[in-house]
Structure formats: structure tokens, C-alpha cells
Coordinates of C-alpha atoms in Angstrom, one line a residue:
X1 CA 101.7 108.1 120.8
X2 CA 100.7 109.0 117.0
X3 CA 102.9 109.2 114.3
X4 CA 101.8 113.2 114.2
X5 CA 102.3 113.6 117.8
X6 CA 105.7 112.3 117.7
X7 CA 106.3 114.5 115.1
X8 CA 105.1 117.4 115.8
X9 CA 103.3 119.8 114.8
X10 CA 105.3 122.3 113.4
X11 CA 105.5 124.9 110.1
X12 CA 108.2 126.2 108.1
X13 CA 107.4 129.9 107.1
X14 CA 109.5 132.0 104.5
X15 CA 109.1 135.3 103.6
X16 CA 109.4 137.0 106.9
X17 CA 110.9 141.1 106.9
X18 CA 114.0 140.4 108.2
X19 CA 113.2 143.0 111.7
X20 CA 110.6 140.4 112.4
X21 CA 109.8 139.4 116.3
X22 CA 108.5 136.4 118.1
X23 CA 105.4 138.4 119.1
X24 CA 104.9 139.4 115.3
X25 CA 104.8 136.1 114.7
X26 CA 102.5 135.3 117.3
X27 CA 100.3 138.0 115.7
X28 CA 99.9 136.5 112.5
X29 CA 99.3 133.4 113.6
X30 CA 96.6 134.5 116.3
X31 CA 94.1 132.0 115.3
X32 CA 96.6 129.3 116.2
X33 CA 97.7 128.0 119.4
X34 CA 101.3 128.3 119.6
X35 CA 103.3 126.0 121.5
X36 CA 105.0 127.4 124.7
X37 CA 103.9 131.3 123.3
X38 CA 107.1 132.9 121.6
X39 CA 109.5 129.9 122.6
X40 CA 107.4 128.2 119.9
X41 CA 108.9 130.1 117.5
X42 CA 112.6 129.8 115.9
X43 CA 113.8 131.8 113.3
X44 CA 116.9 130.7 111.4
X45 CA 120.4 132.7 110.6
X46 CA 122.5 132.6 107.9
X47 CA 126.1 132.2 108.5
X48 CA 127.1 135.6 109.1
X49 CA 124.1 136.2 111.8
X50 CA 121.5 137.9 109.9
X51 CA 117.9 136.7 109.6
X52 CA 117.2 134.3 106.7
X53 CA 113.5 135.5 106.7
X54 CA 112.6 132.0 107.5
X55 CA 111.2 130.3 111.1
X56 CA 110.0 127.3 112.5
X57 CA 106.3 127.2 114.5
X58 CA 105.7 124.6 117.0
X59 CA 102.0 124.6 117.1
X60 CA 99.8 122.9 119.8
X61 CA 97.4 120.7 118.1
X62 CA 96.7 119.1 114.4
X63 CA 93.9 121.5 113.9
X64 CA 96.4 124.6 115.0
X65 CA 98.2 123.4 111.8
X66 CA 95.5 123.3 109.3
X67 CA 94.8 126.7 110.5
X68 CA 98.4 127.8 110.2
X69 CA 98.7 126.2 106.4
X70 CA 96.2 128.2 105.2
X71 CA 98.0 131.4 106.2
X72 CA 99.9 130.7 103.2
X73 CA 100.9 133.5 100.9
X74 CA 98.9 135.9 103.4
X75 CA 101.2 139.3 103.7
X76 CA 103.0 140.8 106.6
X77 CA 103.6 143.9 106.3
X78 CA 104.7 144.3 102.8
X79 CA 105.7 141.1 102.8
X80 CA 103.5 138.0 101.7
X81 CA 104.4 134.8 103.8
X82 CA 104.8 131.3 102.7
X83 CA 103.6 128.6 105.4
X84 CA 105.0 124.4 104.7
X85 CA 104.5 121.8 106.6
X86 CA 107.5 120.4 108.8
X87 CA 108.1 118.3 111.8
X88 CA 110.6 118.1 114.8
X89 CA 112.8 116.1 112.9
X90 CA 113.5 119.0 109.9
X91 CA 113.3 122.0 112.5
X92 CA 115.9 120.2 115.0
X93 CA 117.9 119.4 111.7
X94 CA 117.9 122.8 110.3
X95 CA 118.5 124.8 113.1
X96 CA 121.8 122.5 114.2
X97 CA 123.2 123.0 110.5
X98 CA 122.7 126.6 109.7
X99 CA 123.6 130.1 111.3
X100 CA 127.1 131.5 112.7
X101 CA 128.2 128.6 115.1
X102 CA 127.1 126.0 113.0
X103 CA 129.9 122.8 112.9
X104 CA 129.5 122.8 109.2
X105 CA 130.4 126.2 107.9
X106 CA 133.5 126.4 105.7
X107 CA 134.7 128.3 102.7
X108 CA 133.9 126.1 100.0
X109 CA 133.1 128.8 97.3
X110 CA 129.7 128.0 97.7
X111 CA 126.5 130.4 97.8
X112 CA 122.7 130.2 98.1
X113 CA 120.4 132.3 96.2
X114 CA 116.8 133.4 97.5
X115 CA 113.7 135.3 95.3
X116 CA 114.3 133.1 91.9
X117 CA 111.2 133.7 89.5
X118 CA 108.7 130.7 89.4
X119 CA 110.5 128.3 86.8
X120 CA 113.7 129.8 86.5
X121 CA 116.7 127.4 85.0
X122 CA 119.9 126.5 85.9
X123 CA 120.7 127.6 82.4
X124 CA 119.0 131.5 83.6
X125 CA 121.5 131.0 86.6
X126 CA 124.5 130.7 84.8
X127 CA 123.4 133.7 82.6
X128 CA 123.3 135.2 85.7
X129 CA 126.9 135.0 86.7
X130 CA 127.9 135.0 83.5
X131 CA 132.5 135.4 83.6
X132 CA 132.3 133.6 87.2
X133 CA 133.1 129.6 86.9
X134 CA 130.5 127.5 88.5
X135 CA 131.8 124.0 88.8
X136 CA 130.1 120.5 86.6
X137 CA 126.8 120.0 87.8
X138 CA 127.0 122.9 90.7
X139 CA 123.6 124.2 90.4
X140 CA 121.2 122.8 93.2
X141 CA 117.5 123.7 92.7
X142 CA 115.8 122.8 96.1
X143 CA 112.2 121.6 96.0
X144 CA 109.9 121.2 99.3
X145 CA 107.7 117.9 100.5
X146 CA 105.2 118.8 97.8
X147 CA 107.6 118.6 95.0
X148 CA 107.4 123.0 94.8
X149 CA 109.8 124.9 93.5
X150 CA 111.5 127.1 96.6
X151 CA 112.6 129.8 94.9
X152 CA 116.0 129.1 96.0
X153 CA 119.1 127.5 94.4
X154 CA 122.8 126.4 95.6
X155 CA 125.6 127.6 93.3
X156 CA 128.8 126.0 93.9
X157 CA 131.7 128.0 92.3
X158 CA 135.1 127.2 91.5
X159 CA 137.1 128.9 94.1
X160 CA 136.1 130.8 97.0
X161 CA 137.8 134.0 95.3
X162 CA 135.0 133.4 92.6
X163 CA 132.2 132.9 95.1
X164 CA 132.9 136.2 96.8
X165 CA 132.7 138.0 93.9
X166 CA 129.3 136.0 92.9
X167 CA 128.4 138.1 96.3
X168 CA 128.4 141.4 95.1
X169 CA 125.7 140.5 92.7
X170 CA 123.5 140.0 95.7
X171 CA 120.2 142.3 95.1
X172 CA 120.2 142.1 91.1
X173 CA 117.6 141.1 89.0
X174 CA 116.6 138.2 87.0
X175 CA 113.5 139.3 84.9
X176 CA 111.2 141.5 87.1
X177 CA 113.1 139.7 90.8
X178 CA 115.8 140.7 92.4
X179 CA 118.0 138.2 93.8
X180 CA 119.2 137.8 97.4
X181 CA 122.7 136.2 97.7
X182 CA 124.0 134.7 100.7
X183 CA 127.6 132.8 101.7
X184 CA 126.6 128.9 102.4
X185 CA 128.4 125.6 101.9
X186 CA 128.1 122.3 101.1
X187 CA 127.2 121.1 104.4
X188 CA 124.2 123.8 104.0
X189 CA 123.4 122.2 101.2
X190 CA 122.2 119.0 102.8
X191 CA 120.0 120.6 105.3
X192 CA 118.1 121.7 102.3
X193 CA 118.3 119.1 99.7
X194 CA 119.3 116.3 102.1
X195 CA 117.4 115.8 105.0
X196 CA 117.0 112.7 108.0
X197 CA 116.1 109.6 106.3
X198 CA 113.1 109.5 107.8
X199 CA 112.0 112.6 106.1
X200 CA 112.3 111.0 102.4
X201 CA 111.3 107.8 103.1
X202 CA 114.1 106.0 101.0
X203 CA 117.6 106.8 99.8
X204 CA 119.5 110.2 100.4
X205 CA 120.3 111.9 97.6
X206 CA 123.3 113.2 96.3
X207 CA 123.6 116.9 96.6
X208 CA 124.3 117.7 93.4
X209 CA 121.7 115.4 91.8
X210 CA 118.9 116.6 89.5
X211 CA 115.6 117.5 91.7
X212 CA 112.6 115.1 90.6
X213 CA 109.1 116.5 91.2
X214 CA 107.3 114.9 93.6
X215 CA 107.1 113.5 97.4
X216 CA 109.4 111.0 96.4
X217 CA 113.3 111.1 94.7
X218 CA 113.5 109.4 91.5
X219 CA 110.0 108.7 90.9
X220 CA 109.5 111.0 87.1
X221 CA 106.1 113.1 87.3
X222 CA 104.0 112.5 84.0
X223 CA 102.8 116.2 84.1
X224 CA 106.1 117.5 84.6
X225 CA 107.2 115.3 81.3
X226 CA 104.2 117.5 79.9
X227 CA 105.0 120.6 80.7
X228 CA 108.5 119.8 79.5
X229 CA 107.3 119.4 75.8
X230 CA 104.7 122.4 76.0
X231 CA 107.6 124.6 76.5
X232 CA 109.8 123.0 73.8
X233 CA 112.1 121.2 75.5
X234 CA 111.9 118.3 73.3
X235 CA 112.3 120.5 70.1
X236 CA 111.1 124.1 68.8
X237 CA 108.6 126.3 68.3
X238 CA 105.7 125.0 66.5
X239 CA 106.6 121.5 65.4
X240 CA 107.0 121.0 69.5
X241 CA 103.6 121.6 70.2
X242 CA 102.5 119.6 67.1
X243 CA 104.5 116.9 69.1
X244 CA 102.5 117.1 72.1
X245 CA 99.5 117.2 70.2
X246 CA 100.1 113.6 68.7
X247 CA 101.3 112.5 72.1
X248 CA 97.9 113.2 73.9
X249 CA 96.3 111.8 70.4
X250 CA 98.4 108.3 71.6
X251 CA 97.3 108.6 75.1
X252 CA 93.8 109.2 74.0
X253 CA 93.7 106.2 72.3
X254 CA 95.6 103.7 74.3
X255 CA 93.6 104.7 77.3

């Protein structure tokens, strides 16, 4: 058996309206062959039993998956959908760690945030809730397989009194985006930011450690460092990008 077939061919989808069925899944994916029909398809809960808007697709065949994939950012109902890659390993993961029953739910004052704007910062987030104490380094910023941004973040708060209140936030805007806020946890956490080994291909990381860019963790991206001085991170305004300019001057010239 292949390493694909082993794995499975499966998708992660976001994005779905929350009344969404099996067979209106099956319907936007009806140029695919979908494994076992609507058993194929598994949405995911948050901890209080509503839909997170996201699902797995167990599909039959490789080329059912490069079909699926480029479904991506196609729109159901008002909705435009986002299509991943996955595998057996992250779907059988996720659904065992998330939802109502799941063994690692607790009140840990922690809460997950869904519909960030492209690029937002953890510096944005704490804006966000400004008066409500998030604790040292408690700002998670997921990224998927491709080293995108989610659009999601993990804010862990001081107390769970604090985190209930971060709550009633839920459906305010940063910039032109409302913001979805859901309870989570730690444990929740990991299923995002922390998955089997096998999936990462080296060391776990810490939940609460920095997200690289990137397939791998800890490997720096050279155009993220670039990006990073376009927007000023390494200083201000116009002597910033008169810093970047010598910089490409440098790697002009020792390349």
C-alpha cells in the first residue's frame, strides 16, 4: 500500500453555513467521488454542540482530491468555501479532540477566534479585548500545511471569569470582519497547532510558541523576513523601505 493510500484521501473544508447537510456537501463536491456517499463526510462541533462550519471529506481516489482542491474559495450559498488538504491521521485526530464529549474540554479561560482579516496581529488582538487580561505569550496564530494563515487565533485569558466576558464580544469587528468567538481550551489548542508527529515530520511544538511560515516548524521563510521589513517592522516609515532597498542592493550583488 502507498503512502497516499494509507493516508487517505481526505479534505478539510471551512467556511460551511452552519445549517449545512451531508447531501449539500455531496452537491458541491459532485464532480468528486465521495467515499461511502454522506458517511464520507464529518463535520466538526464546537464544545457546546454547534457547527464549527468546518468538515472532513473522505474522497475515493487521488484524482477525486485534485478535483476537490480546486473547489477552493468556490461559494455555497453565500458562503465562499475553503478546501486543504488532510489525511486520516488529522481527521481521526480532530474529531476525537473537539466537540461536546470530547475528553479534553475544561474551563481553562481559553477561547478561539474565527473570521480574522488576512494579516491581522496579535498586537490587533489584544486591541481587541482591550481591559480583559490575556496571559504572557497567550495568543496562538494557527497556520495550515502550507504555512497560510487560518484566519483563526487561540486567546488564552487570565481567568475563566475573564474569558466569559471575552465571549460577549463574539460577532464584533476588527476592520471591515466581524469576529466569531467560541469557548475552547488548551487541549483544543493542540489539535490545531499540535498535531500527530507524523503530520510535522519533526518535533511537536509548544502551543504557545511563535508560528514559523512554512511546511516545517522552525525553519525562518526568506520572503516572510521580506515582507517583514516592507511593512516596517524593522524601523519606520520611509527610512524602512530605504532599508530594504540596500538589502536587495546586497543580495544583488552577492548573488
Amino acid at each position: 500500500m502507498t503512502t497516499g493510500e494509507s493516508d487517505g484521501y481526505v479534505i478539510r473544508v471551512r467556511g460551511l453555513p452552519w445549517s449545512s447537510a451531508a447531501e449539500e456537501v455531496l452537491r458541491f463536491f459532485s464532480d468528486c467521488t465521495i467515499l461511502s456517499g454522506v458517511s464520507g463526510v464529518h463535520f466538526t462541533y464546537t464544545r457546546e454542540g454547534r457547527p464549527s462550519g468546518e468538515a472532513f471529506v473522505q474522497l475515493e481516489t487521488e484524482d477525486d482530491l485534485k478535483i476537490a482542491m480546486k473547489k477552493d474559495k468556490e461559494s455555497m450559498g453565500h458562503r465562499y468555501v475553503e478546501v486543504f488538504k488532510s489525511n486520516n491521521i488529522e481527521m481521526d485526530w480532530v474529531l476525537k479532540h473537539t466537540g461536546p464529549n470530547s475528553p479534553d474540554s475544561s474551563n481553562d479561560g481559553c477561547v478561539r477566534l474565527r473570521g480574522l482579516p488576512f494579516g491581522c496581529s496579535k498586537e490587533e488582538i489584544v486591541q481587541f479585548f482591550t481591559g480583559l487580561e490575556i496571559v504572557p505569550n497567550g495568543i496562538t496564530l494557527p497556520m495550515d500545511y502550507q504555512g497560510r494563515s487560518t484566519g483563526e487565533a487561540f486567546v488564552q485569558f487570565a481567568t475563566q471569569d475573564i474569558a466569559e466576558k471575552a465571549l460577549k464580544k463574539h460577532k464584533e469587528r476588527i476592520g471591515h470582519r466581524y469576529i466569531e468567538i467560541f469557548k475552547s481550551s488548551r487541549a483544543e489548542v493542540r489539535t490545531h497547532y499540535d498535531p500527530p508527529r507524523k503530520l510535522m515530520g519533526g518535533q511537536r511544538p509548544s502551543p504557545y510558541d511563535r508560528p514559523m511560515t512554512g511546511r516545517v516548524y522552525g525553519i525562518p521563510n526568506r520572503a516572510a523576513s521580506y515582507e517583514k521589513m516592507r511593512r516596517g517592522v524593522y524601523g519606520g516609515g520611509k527610512q524602512s523601505k530605504g532599508r530594504l532597498i540596500l538589502v536587495l542592493m546586497v543580495q544583488t550583488t552577492l548573488f
